Coordinates of C-alpha atoms in Angstrom, one line a residue:
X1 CA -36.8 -12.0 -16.6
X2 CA -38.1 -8.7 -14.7
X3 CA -39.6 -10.6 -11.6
X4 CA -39.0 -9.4 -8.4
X5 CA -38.1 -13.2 -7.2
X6 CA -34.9 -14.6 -8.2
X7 CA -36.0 -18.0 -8.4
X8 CA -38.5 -17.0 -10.7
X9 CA -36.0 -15.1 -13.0
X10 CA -33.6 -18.1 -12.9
X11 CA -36.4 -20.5 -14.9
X12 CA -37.4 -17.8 -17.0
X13 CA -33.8 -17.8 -18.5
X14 CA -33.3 -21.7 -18.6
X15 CA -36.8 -21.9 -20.2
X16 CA -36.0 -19.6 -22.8
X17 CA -32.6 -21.5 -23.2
X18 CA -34.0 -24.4 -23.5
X19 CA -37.0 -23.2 -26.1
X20 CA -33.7 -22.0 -28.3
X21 CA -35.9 -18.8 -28.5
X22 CA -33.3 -16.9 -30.2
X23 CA -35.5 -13.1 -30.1
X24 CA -34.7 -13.6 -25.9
X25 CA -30.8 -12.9 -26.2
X26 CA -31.3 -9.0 -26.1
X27 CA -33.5 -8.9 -23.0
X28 CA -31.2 -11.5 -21.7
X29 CA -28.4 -9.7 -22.4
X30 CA -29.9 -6.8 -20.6
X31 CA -30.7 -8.8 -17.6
X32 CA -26.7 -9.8 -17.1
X33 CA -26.7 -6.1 -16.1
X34 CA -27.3 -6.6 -12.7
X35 CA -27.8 -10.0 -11.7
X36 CA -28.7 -10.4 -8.3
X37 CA -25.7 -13.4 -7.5
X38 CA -23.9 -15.6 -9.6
X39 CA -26.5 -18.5 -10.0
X40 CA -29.1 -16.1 -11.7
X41 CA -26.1 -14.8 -13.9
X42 CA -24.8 -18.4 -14.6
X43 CA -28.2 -19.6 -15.8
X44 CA -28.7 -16.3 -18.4
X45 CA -25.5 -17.0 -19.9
X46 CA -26.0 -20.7 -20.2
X47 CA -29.6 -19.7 -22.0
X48 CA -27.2 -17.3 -24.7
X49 CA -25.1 -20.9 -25.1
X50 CA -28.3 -22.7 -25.8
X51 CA -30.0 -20.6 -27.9
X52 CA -26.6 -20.3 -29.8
X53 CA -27.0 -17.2 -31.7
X54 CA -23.9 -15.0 -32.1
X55 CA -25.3 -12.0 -33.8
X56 CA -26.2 -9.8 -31.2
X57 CA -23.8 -11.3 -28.6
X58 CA -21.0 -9.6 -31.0
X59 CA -22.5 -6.5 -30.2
X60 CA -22.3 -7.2 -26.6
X61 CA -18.6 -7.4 -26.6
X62 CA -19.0 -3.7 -27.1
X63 CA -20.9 -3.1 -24.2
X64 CA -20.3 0.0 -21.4
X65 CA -21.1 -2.7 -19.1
X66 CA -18.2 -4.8 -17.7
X67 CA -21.1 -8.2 -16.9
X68 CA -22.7 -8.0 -20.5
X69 CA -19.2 -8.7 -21.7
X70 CA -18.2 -10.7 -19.9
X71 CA -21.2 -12.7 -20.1
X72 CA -21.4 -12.6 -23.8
X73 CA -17.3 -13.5 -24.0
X74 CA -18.2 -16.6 -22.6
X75 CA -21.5 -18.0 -24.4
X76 CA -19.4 -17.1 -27.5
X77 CA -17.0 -18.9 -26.6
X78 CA -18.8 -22.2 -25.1
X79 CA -21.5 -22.3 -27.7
X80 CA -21.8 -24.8 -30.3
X81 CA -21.2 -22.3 -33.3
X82 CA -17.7 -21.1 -33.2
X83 CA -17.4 -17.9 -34.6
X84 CA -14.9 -16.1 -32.2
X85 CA -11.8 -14.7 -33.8
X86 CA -8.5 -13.6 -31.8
X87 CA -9.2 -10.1 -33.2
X88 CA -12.7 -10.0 -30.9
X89 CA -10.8 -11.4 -27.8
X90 CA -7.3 -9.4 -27.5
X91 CA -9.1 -5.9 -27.0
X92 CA -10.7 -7.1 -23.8
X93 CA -7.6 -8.1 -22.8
X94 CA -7.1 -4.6 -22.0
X95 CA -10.5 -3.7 -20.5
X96 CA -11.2 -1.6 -17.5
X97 CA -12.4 -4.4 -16.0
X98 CA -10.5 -6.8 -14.3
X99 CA -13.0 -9.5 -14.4
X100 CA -14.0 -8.9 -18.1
X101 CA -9.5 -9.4 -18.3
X102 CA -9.6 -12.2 -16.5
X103 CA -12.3 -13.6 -18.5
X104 CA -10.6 -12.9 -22.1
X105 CA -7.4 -14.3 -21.0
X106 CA -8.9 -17.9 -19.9
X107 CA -10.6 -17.5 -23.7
X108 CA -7.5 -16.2 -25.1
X109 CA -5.2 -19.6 -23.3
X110 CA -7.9 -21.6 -24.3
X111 CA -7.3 -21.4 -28.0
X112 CA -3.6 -22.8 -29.1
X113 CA -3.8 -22.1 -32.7
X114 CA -3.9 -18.4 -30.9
X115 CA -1.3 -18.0 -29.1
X116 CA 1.5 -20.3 -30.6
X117 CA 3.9 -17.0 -31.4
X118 CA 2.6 -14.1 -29.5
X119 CA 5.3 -11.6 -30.4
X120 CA 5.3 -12.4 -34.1
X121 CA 1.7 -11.8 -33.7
X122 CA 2.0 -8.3 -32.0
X123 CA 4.5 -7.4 -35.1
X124 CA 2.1 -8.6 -37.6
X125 CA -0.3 -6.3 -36.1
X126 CA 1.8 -3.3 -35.8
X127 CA 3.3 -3.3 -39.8
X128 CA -0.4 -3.3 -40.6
X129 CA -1.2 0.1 -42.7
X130 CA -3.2 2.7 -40.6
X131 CA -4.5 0.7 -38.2
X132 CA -8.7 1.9 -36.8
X133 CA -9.7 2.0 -33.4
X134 CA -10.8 -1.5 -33.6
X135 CA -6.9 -2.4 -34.6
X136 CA -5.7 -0.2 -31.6
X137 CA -7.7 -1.6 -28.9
X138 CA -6.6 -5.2 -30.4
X139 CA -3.1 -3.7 -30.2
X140 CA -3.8 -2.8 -26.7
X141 CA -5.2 -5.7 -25.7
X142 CA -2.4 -7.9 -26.1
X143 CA 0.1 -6.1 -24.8
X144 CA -1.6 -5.5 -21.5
X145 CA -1.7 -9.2 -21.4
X146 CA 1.6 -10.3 -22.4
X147 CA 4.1 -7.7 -22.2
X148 CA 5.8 -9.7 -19.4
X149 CA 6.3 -12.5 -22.0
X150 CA 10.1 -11.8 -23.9
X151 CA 8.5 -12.2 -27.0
X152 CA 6.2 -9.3 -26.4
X153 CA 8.7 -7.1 -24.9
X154 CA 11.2 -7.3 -27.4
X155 CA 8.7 -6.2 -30.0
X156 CA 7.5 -3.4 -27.6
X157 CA 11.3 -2.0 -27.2
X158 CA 11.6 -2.1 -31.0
X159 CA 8.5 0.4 -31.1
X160 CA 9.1 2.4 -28.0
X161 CA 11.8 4.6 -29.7
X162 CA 10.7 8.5 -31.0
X163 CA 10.8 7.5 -34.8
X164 CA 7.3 6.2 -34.6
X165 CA 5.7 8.3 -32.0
X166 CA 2.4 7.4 -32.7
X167 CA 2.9 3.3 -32.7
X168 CA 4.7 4.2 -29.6
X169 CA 2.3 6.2 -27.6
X170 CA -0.2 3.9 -28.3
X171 CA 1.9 0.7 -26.5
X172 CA 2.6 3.2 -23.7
X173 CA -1.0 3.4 -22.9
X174 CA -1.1 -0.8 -23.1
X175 CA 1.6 -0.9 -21.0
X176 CA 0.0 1.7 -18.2
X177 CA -2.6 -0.9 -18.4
X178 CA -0.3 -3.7 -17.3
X179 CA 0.1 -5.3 -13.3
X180 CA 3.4 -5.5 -12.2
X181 CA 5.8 -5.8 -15.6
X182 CA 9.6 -6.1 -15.5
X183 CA 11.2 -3.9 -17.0
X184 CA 12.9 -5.0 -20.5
X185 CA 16.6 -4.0 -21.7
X186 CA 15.2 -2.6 -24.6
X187 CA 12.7 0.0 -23.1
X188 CA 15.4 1.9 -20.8
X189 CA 16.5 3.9 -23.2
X190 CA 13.4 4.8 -24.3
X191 CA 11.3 5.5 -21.8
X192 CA 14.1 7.4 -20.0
X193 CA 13.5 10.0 -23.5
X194 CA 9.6 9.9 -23.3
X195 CA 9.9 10.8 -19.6
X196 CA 11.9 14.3 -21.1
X197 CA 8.7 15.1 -22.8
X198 CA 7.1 18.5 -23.0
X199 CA 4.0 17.4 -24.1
X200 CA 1.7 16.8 -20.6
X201 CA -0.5 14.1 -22.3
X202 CA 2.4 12.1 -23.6
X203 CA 4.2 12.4 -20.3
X204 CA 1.3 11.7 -18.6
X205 CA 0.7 8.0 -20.7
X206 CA 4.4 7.5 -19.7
X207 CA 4.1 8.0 -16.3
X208 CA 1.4 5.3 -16.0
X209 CA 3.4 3.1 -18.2
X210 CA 6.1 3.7 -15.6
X211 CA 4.0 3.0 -12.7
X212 CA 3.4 -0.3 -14.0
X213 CA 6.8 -1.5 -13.9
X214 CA 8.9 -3.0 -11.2
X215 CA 11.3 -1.1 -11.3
X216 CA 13.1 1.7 -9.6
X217 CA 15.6 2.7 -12.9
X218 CA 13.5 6.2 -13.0
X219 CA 13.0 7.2 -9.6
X220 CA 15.8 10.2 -9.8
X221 CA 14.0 11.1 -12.9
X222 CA 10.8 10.9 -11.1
X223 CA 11.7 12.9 -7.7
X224 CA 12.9 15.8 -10.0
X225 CA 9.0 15.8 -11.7
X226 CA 7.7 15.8 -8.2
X227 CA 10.0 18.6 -7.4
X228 CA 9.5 20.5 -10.3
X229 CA 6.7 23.3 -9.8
X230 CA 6.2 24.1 -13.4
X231 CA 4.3 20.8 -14.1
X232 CA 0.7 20.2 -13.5
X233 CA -0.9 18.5 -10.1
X234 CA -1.9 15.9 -11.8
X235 CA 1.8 15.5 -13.3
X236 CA 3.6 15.5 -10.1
X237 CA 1.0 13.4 -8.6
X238 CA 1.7 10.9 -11.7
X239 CA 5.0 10.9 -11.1
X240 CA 4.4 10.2 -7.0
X241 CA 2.1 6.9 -7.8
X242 CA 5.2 5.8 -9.5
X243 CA 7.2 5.9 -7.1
X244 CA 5.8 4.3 -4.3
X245 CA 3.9 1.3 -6.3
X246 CA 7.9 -0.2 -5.3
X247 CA 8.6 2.4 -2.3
X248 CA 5.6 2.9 0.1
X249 CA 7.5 5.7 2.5
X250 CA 7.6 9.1 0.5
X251 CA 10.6 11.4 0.8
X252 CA 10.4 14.7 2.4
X253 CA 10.3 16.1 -1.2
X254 CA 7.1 13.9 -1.8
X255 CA 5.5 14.2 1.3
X256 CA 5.6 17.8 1.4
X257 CA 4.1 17.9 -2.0
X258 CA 0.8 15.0 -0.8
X259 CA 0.6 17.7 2.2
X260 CA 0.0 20.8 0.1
X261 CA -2.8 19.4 -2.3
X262 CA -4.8 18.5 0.8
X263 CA -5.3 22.5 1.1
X264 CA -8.5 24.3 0.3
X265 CA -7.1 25.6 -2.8
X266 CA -6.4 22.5 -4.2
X267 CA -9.1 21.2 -6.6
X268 CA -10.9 18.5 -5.4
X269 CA -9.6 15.6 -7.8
X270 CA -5.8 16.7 -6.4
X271 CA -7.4 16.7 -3.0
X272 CA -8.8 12.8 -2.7
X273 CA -5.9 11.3 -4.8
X274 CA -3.5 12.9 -2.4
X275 CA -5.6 11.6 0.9
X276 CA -5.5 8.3 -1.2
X277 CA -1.9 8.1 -1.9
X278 CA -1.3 9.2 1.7
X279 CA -3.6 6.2 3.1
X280 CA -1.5 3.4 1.7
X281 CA 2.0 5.2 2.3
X282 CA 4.4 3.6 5.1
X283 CA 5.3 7.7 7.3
X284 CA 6.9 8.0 9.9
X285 CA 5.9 9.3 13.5
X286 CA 7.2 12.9 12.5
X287 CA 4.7 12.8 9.3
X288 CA 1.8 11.1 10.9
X289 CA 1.9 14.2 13.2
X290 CA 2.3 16.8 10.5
X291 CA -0.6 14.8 8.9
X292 CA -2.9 15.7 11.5
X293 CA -2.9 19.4 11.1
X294 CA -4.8 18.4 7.6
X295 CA -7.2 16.2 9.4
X296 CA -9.6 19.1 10.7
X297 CA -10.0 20.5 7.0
X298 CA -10.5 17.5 5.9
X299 CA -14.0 16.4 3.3
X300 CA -15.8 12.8 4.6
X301 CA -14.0 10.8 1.4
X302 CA -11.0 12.6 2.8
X303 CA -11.0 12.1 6.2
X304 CA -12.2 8.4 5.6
X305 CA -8.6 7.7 3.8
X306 CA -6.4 9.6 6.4
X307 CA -6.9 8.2 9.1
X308 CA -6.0 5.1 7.6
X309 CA -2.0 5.3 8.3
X310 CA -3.0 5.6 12.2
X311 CA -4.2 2.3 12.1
X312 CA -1.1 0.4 12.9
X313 CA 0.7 1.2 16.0
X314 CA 2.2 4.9 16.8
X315 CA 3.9 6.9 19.7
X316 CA 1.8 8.8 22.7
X317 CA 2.6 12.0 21.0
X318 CA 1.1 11.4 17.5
X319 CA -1.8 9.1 19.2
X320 CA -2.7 12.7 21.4
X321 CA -1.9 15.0 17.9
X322 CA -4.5 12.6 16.2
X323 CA -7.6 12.3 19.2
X324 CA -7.2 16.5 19.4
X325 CA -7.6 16.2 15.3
X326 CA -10.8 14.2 15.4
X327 CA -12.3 16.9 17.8
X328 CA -12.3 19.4 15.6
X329 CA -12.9 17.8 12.2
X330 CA -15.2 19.0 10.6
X331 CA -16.4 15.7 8.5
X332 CA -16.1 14.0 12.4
X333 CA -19.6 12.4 11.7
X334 CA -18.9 10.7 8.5
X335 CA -16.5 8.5 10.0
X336 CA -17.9 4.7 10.9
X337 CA -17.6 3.7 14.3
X338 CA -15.7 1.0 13.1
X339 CA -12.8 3.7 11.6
X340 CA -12.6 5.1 14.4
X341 CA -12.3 2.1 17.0
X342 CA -9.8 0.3 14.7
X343 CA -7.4 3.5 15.7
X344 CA -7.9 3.8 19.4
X345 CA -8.3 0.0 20.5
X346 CA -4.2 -0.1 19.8
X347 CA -4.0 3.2 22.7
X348 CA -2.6 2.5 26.0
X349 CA -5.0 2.7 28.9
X350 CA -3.9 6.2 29.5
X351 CA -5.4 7.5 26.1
X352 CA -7.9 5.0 26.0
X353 CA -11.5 7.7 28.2
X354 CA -10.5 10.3 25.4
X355 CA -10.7 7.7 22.5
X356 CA -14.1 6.2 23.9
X357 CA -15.2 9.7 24.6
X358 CA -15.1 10.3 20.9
X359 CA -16.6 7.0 19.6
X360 CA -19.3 7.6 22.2
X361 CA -19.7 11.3 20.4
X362 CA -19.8 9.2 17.0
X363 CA -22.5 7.2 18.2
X364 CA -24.6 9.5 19.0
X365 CA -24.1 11.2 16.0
X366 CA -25.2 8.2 14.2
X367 CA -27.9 7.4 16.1
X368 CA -29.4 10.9 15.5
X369 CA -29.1 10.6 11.7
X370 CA -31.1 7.2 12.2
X371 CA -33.7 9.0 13.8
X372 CA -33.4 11.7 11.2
X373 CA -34.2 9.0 8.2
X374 CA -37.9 8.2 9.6
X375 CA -38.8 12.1 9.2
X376 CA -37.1 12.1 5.6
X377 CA -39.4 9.3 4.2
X378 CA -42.2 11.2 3.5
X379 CA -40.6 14.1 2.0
X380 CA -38.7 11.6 -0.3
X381 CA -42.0 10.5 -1.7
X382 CA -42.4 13.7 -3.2
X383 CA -38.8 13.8 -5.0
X384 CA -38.9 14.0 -8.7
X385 CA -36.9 11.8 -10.9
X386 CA -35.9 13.8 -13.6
X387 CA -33.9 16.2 -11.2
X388 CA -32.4 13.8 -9.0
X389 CA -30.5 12.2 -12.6
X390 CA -29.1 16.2 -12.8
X391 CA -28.3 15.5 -8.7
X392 CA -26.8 12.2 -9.5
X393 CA -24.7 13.1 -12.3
X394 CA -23.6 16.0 -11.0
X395 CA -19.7 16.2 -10.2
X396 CA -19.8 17.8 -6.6
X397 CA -21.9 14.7 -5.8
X398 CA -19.7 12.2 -6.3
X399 CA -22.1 9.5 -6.8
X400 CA -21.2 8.8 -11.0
X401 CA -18.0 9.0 -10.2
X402 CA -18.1 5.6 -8.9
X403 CA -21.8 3.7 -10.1
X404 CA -22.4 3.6 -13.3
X405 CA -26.5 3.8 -14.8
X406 CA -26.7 2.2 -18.4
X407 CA -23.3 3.4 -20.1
X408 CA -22.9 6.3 -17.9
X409 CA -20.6 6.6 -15.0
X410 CA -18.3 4.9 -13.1
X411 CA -17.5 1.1 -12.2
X412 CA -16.1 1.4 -8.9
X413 CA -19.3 0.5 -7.0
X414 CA -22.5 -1.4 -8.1
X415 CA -24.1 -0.8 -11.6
X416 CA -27.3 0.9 -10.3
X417 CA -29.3 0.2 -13.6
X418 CA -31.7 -1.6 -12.2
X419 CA -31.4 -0.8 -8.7
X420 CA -35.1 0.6 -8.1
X421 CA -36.3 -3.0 -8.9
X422 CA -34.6 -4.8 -5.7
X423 CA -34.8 -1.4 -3.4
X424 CA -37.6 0.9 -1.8
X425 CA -36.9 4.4 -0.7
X426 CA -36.1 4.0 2.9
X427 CA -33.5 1.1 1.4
X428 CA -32.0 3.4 -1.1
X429 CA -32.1 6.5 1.6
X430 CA -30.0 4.2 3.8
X431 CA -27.6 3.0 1.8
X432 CA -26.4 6.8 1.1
X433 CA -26.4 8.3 4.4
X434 CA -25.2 4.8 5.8
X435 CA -23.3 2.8 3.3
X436 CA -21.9 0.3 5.7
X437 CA -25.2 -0.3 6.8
X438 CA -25.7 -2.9 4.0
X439 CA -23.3 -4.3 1.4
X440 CA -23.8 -5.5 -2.1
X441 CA -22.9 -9.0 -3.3
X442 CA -19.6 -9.2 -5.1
X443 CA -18.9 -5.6 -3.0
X444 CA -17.2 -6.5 0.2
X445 CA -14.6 -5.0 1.6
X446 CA -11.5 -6.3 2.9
X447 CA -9.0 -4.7 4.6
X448 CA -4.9 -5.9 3.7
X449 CA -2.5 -6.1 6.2
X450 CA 1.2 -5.8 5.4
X451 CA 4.2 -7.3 6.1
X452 CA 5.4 -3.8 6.7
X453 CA 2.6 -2.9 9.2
X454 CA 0.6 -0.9 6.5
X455 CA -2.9 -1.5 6.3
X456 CA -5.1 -1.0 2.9
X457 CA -8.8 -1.3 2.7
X458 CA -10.9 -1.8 -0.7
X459 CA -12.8 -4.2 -2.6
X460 CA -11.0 -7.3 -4.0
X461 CA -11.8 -7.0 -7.5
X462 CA -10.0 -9.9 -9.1
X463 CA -6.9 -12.0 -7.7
X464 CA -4.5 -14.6 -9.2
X465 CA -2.0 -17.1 -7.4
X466 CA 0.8 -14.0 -7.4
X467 CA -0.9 -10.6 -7.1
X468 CA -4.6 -9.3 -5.2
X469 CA -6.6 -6.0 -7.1
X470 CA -7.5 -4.0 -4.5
X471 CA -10.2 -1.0 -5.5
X472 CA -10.2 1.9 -3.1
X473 CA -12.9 4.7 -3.2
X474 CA -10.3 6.3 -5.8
X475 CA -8.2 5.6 -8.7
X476 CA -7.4 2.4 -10.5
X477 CA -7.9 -0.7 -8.8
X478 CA -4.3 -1.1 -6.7
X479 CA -2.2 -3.8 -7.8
X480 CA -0.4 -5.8 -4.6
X481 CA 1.5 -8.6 -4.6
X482 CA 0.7 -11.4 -2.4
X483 CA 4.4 -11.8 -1.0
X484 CA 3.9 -8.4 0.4
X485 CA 0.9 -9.7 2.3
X486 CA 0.4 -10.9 5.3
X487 CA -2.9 -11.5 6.3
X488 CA -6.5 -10.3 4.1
X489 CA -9.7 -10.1 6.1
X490 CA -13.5 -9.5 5.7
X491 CA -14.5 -5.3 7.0
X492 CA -17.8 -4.4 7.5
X493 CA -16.8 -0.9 6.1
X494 CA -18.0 0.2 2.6
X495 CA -15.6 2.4 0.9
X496 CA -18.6 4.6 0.0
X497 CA -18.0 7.0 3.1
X498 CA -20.5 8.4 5.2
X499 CA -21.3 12.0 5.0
X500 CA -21.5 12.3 1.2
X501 CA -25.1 13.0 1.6
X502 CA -24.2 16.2 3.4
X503 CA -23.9 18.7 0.8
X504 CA -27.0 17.8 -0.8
X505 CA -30.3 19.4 -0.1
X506 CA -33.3 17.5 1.6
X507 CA -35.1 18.3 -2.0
X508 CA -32.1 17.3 -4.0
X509 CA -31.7 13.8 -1.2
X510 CA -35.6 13.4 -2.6
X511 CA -35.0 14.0 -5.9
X512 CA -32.1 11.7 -5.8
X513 CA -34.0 8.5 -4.4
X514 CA -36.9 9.0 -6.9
X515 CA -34.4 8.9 -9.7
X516 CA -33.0 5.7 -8.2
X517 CA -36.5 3.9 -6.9
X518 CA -37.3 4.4 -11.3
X519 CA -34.2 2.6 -12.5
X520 CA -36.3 -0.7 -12.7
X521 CA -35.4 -1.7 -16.4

């Protein structure tokens, strides 16, 4: 199962499937880590369904790692003993993962007997007496899932109101976990109240449970959060994702706001979620060209996402404010060639020597950091593992923020658990000075055109016949509906930005690819 060849890895599973060998479902489990496409990772779980042991596949529903569930959600299910309960099933229903959702819902619609009454259900579950964790994220679970169904919502409504503050905190945080609800009569009234809070936390769950909703009912309510200095960043920045999930063009009172957290002082969190909110907004030609007084100041994961609203077509004026912009950026050279060229190849002739003059500057750039990567090998070779797991977990770095190692980090980008076994240095040095130069399976980008003429670029991390998940290098996943779409193509640009690898020391860059060339488990 550790083989460098796929092939090889692929008949060590079936053969151990086959032999019923039931002491192989934890290193098979552990394999379904990072499987290197979906043939190997269809032939490990069809072992788990043939060696039909639930035991420690119960565990796995536990798992920090979205493919271990997944995978173990579906030998459970498929295998000849049936042992899964509704009660193992609805908390995935509101997992991080959108896969791992998608996965428990096709279980969950699967089984009649389960889902014969589903709001009679939810109020079964919320009479019970002091309900654990293991109740709440049950709790959670379904009402992620089906709090579109009037069953459901009704139920909600009923447990919305202050009298039971804690039952209804807890379905605020299901519904912030929701795509694209409608908004029931019977939560109005309450979520107006919960929006009034003065505690931050609580008003921060409702804000998301907000954002989840088609509706604009709250958007006066939520303009006077934006407005209101006395909250928190992340607050007014709550309330602004609300908003424009139904309203892509801020208001001055908005924009203004997006504009100041791109400033120094401005932590760096505020920073990139503004940049991120800005590079899916629909602005005008006046705030494209107040936009580019930030551009100079701008980080690489920041620049990467501003430019983004230039990419449809704008006026001489803001296509000159823009080209003098890039001059002086300082993160210029973490752009991709690509970022750039998708701007200036809607210029007019006129404009078009000063754009080439700066994708020419960009290539040259480029092709000195490819030069660069031959003289870094051998000091690479000398990195040491143990501090390049301090580099990689460190938060100025960025790079846990978004890959995850065994049950740490993020999920944005490829679990890296295992990544030594399929890379060598100069692969793994690559990949983070030049992240576009090669992309992981399952991790291409797209970039979305709308009917409105904005453009969005991310990873398409699960779709259904009405709505595509769209992960950007920030944030939850975005949730768009396919009417709004108008056209979805392939991109050959990762949204892991160039120029992260900046900040970071040539002994830390060494340290950091020895610490990923030993992740071979």
């Amino acid at each position: 199962l550790r083989d460098k060849a796929p092939a090889i890895r692929r008949e060590a599973a079936t053969s151990l499937g086959k032999l019923q060998y039931a002491a192989a479902s934890a290193p098979i489990l552990q394999s379904l880590r990072s499987p290197t496409d979906r043939t190997e990772e269809h032939a490990l779980i069809f072992a788990l369904i043939e060696i039909n042991e639930p035991t420690q596949l119960f565990d796995a529903l536990q798992s920090p790692t979205a493919a271990v569930q997944r995978g173990a959600l579906w030998a459970l299910d498929q295998m000849e003993k049936k042992t899964l309960t509704v009660n193992q099933v609805a908390p995935l229903l509101a997992s991080e993962s959108p896969q791992v959702r998608e996965a428990a819902m096709r279980v969950f619609l699967r089984h009649t007997e389960w889902t014969g009454n589903v709001g009679q259900l939810l109020e079964q579950w919320l009479q019970g007496e002091s309900p654990g964790d293991a109740d709440n994220n049950l709790i959670a679970g379904f009402v992620t899932a089906f709090a579109g169904t009037d069953s459901v919502a009704r139920v909600v409504g009923q447990h919305l109101t202050m009298d039971s503050p804690q039952t209804a905190v807890r379905l605020l945080e299901s519904l912030g976990n929701a795509d694209r609800i409608p908004l029931h009569e019977s939560w109005s009234e309450p979520l107006n109240a919960w929006l009034h809070s003065d505690d931050t936390q609580v008003l921060a769950t409702t804000l998301r449970a907000v954002a989840s909703i088609q509706t604009d009912h709250f958007d006066k309510l939520l303009v006077g959060l934006v407005a209101n200095a006395t909250k928190s960043a992340a607050i007014r920045l709550a309330a602004v994702e609300a908003i424009m999930r139904h309203s892509p063009r801020p208001n001055a009172i908005t924009f203004e706001f997006l504009i100041r957290l791109l400033a120094e002082d401005a932590s760096p969190q505020e920073r990139t979620t503004s940049a991120r909110i800005l590079s899916n907004a629909s602005l005008t030609s006046e705030q494209l060209r107040k936009l580019t007084d930030n551009l100079p100041f701008a980080g690489p994961l920041e620049l990467q996402l501003l430019i983004q609203p230039y990419r449809r077509d704008v006026d001489k004026a803001t296509s000159v404010a823009f080209l003098d912009a890039l001059v002086d950026a300082r993160s210029f050279s973490a752009l991709a060639e690509s970022d750039v060229s998708d701007v200036i190849k809607r210029y007019s002739q006129e404009l078009l020597p000063r754009g080439n003059q700066l994708l020419e500057k960009l290539r040259q750039l480029n092709e000195e950091k490819r030069a660069q990567l031959d003289d870094l090998i051998p000091a690479i070779r000398s990195g040491v593992p143990a501090r390049g797991k301090a580099v990689f977990f460190a938060e100025k770095n960025k790079c846990s923020t978004c890959h995850r190692v065994g049950d740490q980090g993020g999920q944005i980008g490829p679990d890296l658990t295992a990544i030594g076994r399929i890379r060598n240095e100069r692969d793994l040095l690559e990949s983070i000075v030049f992240p576009s130069a090669s992309l992981a399976r399952e991790f291409e980008p797209y970039t979305v055109l709308f009917n409105d003429g904005r453009l969005m670029s991310g990873i398409v991390v699960h779709e259904t016949d009405d709505v595509l998940h769209i992960q950007q290098a920030e944030g939850k996943p975005q949730v768009i509906a396919r009417a709004d779409i108008e056209s979805v193509v392939p991109t050959t640009i990762s949204i892991m930005p160039q120029g992260l690898d900046k900040p970071i020391s040539k002994q830390d860059l060494a340290d950091l690819v020895a610490y990923l060339r030993s992740l071979n488990q």
